[in-house]
Short mmCIF file of C-alpha atoms in Angstrom, two decimals:
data_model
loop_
_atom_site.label_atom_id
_atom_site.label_comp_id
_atom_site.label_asym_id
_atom_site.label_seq_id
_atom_site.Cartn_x
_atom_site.Cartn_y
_atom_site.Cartn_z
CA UNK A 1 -16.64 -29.29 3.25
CA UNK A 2 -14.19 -26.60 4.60
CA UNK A 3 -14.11 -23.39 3.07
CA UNK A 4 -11.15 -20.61 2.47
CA UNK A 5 -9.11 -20.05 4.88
CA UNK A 6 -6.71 -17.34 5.59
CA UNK A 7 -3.65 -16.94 8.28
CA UNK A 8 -3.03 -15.02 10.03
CA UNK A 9 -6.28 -13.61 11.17
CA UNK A 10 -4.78 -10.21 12.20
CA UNK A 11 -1.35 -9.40 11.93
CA UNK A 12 0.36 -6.23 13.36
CA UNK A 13 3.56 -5.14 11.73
CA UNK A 14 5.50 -1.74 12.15
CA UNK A 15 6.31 -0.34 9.44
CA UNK A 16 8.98 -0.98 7.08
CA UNK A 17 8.69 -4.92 8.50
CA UNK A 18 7.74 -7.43 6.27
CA UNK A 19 4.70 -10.05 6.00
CA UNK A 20 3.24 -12.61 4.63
CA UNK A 21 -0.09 -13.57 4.80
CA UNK A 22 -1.57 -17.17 3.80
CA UNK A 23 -4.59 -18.30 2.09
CA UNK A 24 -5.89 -22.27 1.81
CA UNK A 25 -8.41 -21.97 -0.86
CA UNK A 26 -11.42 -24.65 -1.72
CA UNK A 27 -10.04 -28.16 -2.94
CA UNK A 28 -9.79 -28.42 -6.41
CA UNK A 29 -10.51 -24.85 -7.22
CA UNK A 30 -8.90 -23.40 -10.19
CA UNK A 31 -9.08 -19.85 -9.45
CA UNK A 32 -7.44 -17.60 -6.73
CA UNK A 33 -7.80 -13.93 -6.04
CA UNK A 34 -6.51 -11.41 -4.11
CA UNK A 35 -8.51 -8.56 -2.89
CA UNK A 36 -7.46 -5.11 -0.46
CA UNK A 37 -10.57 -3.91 1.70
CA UNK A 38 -10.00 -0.54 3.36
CA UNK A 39 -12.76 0.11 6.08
CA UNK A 40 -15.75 1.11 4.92
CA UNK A 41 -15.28 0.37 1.52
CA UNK A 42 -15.70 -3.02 -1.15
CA UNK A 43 -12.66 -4.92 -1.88
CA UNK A 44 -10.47 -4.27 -4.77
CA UNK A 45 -8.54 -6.79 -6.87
CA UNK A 46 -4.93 -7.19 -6.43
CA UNK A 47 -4.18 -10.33 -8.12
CA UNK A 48 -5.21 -13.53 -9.74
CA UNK A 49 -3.83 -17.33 -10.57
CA UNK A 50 -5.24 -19.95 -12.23
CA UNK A 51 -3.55 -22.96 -10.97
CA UNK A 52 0.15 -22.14 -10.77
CA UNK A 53 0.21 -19.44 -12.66
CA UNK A 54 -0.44 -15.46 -12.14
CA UNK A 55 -2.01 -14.78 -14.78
CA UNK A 56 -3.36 -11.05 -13.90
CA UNK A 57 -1.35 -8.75 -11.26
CA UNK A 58 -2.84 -5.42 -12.20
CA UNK A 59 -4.04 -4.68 -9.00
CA UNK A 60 -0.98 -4.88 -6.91
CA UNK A 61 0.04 -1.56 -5.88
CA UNK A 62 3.65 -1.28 -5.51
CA UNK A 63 6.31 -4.14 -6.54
CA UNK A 64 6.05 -4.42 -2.27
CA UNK A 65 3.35 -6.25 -2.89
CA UNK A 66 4.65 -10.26 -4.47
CA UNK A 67 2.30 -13.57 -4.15
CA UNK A 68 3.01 -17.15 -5.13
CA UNK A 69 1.08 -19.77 -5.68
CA UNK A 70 3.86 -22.51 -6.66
CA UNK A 71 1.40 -25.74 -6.35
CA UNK A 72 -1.66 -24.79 -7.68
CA UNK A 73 -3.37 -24.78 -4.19
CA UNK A 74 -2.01 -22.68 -1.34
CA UNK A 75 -1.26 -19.02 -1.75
CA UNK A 76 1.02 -16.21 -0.09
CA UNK A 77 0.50 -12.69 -0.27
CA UNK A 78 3.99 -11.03 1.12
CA UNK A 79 4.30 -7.09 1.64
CA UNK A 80 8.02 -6.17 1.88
CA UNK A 81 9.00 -2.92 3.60
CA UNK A 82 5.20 -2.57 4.85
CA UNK A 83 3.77 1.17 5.05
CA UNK A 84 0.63 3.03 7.03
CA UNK A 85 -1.57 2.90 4.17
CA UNK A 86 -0.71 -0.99 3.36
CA UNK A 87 -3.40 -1.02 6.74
CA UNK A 88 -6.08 -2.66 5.72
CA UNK A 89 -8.10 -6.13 5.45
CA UNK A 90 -6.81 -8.70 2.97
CA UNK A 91 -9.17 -11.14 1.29
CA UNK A 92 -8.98 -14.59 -0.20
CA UNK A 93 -11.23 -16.19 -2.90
CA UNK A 94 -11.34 -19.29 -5.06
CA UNK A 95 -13.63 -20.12 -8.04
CA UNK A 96 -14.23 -23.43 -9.38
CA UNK A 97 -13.56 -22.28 -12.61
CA UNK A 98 -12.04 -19.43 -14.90
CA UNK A 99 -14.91 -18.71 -16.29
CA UNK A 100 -17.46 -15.31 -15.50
CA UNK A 101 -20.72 -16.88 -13.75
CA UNK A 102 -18.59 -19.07 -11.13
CA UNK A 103 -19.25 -17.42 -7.81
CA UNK A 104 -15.99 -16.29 -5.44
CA UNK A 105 -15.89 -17.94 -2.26
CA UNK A 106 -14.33 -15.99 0.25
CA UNK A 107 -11.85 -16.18 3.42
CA UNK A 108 -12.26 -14.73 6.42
CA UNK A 109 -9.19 -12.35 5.64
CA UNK A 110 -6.10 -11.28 7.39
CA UNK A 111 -6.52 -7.49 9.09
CA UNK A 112 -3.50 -6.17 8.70
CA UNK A 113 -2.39 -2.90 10.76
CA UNK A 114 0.44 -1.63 10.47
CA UNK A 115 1.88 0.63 13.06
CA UNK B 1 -12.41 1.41 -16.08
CA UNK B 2 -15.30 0.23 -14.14
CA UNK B 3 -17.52 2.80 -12.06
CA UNK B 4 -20.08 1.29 -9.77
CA UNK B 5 -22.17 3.77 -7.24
CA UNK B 6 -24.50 2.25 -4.35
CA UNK B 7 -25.67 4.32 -1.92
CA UNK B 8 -23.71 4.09 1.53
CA UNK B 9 -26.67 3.34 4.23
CA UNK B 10 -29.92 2.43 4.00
CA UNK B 11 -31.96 1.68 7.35
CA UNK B 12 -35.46 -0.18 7.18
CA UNK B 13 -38.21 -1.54 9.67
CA UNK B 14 -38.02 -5.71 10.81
CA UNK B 15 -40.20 -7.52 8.54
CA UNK B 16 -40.93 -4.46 5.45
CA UNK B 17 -39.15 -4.86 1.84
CA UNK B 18 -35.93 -3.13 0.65
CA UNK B 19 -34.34 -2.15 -2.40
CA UNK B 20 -30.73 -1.94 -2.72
CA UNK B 21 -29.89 0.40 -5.88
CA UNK B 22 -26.70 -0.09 -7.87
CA UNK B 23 -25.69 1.58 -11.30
CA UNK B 24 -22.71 0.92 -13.38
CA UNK B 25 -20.12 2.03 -16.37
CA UNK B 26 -18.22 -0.63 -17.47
CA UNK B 27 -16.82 -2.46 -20.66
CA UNK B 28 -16.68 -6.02 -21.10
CA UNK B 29 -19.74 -6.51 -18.90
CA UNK B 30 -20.48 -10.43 -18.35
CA UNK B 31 -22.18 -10.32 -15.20
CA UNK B 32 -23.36 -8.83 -11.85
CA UNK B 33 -22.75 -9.75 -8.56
CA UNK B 34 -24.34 -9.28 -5.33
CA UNK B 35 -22.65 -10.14 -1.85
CA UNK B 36 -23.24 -9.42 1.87
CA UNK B 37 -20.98 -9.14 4.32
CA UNK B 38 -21.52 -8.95 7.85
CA UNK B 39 -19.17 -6.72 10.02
CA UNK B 40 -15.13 -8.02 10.30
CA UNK B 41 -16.71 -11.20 8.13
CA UNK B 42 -16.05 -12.87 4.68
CA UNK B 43 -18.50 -11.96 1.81
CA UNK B 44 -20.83 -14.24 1.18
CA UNK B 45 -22.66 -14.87 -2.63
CA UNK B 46 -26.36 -13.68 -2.97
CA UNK B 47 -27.07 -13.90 -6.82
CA UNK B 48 -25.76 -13.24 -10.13
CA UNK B 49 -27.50 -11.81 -13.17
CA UNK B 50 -26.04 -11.73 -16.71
CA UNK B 51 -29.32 -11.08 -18.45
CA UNK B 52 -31.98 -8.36 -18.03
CA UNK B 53 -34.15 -9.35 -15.62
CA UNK B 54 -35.46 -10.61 -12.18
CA UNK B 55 -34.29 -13.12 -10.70
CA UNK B 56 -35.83 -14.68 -7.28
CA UNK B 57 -34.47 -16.87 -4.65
CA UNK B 58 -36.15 -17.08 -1.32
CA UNK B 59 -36.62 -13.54 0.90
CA UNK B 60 -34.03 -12.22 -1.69
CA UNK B 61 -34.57 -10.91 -5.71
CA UNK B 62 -31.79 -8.84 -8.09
CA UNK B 63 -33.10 -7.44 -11.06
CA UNK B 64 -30.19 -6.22 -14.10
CA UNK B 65 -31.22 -3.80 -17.09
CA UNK B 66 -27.59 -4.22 -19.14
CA UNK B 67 -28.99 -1.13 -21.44
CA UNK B 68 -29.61 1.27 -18.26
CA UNK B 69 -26.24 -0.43 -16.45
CA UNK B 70 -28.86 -1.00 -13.55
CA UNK B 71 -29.16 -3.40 -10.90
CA UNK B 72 -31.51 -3.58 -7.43
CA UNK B 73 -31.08 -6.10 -4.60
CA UNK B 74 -35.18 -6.80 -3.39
CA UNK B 75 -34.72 -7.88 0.51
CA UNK B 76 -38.62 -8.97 1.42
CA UNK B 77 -39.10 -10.23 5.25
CA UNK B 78 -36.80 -7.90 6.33
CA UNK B 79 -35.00 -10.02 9.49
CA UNK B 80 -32.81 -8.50 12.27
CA UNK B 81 -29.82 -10.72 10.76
CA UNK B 82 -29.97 -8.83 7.44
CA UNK B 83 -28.00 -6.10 8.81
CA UNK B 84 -25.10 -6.11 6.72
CA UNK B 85 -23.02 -4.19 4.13
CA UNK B 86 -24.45 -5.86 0.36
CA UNK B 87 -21.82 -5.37 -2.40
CA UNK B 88 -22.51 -5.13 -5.52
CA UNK B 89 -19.57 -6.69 -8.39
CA UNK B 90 -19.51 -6.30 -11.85
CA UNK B 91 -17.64 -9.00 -13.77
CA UNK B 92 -15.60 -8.33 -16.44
CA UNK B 93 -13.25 -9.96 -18.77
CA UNK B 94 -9.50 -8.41 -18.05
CA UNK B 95 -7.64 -9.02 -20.92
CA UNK B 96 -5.12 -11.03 -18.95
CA UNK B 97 -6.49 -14.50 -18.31
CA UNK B 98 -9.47 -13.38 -15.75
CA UNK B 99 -12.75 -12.44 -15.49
CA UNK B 100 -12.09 -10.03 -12.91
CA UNK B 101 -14.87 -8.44 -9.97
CA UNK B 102 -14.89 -4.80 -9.20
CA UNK B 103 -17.06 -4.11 -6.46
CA UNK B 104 -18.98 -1.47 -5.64
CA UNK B 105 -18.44 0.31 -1.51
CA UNK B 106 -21.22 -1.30 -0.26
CA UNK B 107 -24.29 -0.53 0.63
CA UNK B 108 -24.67 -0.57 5.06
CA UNK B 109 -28.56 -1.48 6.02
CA UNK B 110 -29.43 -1.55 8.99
CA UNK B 111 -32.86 -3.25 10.32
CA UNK B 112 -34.52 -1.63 12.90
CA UNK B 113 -37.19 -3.29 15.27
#
């Protein structure tokens, strides 16, 4: 079956533009998390919903940074007013369930520059 | 918080054994993760432990001591294809709804002929 997908792949924005940046997760997958890779380093969590709802948006950095996931199945990550150090790769991943041993499967991610 | 340390590059010979190091502080611990994740590409899951001990699947073993907040990724075989950056995650309840991953910055191996 298909796995996550993101969209855009890479997306170049100057700065103080705004973006928004897609993610199909895994059919039927409960969870949804956002993660921010800088190069050369792991990702960090920005956000997560189960189903509909955000439950956890401790990661986001700024109140820039907004996602939706009205449906329960697609997902939007939007950066208003985008900045330099918003540069980076943005990751996708869905879990079957909500609970700590299901594995994250993960997008390709959107690399985001922004100029 | 979470602290997680890996070392940053590791290089080894096609077809020896390697062993990926990863230590941890955390609270709420319910799991470790390993990933790779080959250049401009998604991670992909290697294994989880939530219990001390080894745990072996194929070319590829991860050991956890919870006491010591110690992990190792075991690569046997080594392959040209293993060249990657492996990740190591610790799971942890977040208070809000999630058991949320913090990863560690990767370890880079590199596999030489």
């Amino acid at each position: 079956g298909a796995g996550v997908s993101q969209s855009p792949r890479y997306k170049v924005a100057k700065r103080g533009q705004d973006v928004a940046l897609r993610c199909d997760p895994i059919s039927g997958h409960v969870s949804l998390f956002w993660y921010q890779q800088a190069l050369g380093q792991g990702p960090e969590f920005l956000t997560y919903f189960q189903n509909e709802a955000q439950l956890d948006k401790s990661g986001l950095p700024s109140d820039r940074f907004f996602a939706e996931r009205p449906e329960g199945s697609v997902s939007t990550l939007k950066i208003q007013r985008t900045q330099q150090e918003d540069s980076a790769v943005y990751l996708c991943a869905s879990s079957l369930e909500a609970v700590s041993y299901n594995e994250q499967f993960f997008g390709p991610g959107t690399r985001l520059t922004v100029l | 918080g979470q602290n997680i340390d890996q070392p940053t590059e590791m290089t080894a010979t096609e077809g020896a054994i390697v062993q990926i190091n990863c230590t941890y502080q955390t609270s709420g611990f319910n799991g470790l993760f390993w990933y790779q994740q080959h250049a401009g590409e998604a991670p992909t899951f290697l294994s989880y432990n939530v219990l001390d001990g080894l745990e072996e699947k194929g070319r590829f073993s991860s050991f956890l001591s919870r006491s010591k907040g110690y992990s190792y990724l075991l690569l046997k075989e080594l392959q040209m294809k293993d060249s990657a950056s492996y990740l190591c995650a610790v799971s942890a309840y977040s208070g809000a709804g999630s058991y949320q991953l913090t990863f560690g910055k990767g370890t880079k191996l590199s596999v030489i002929p």
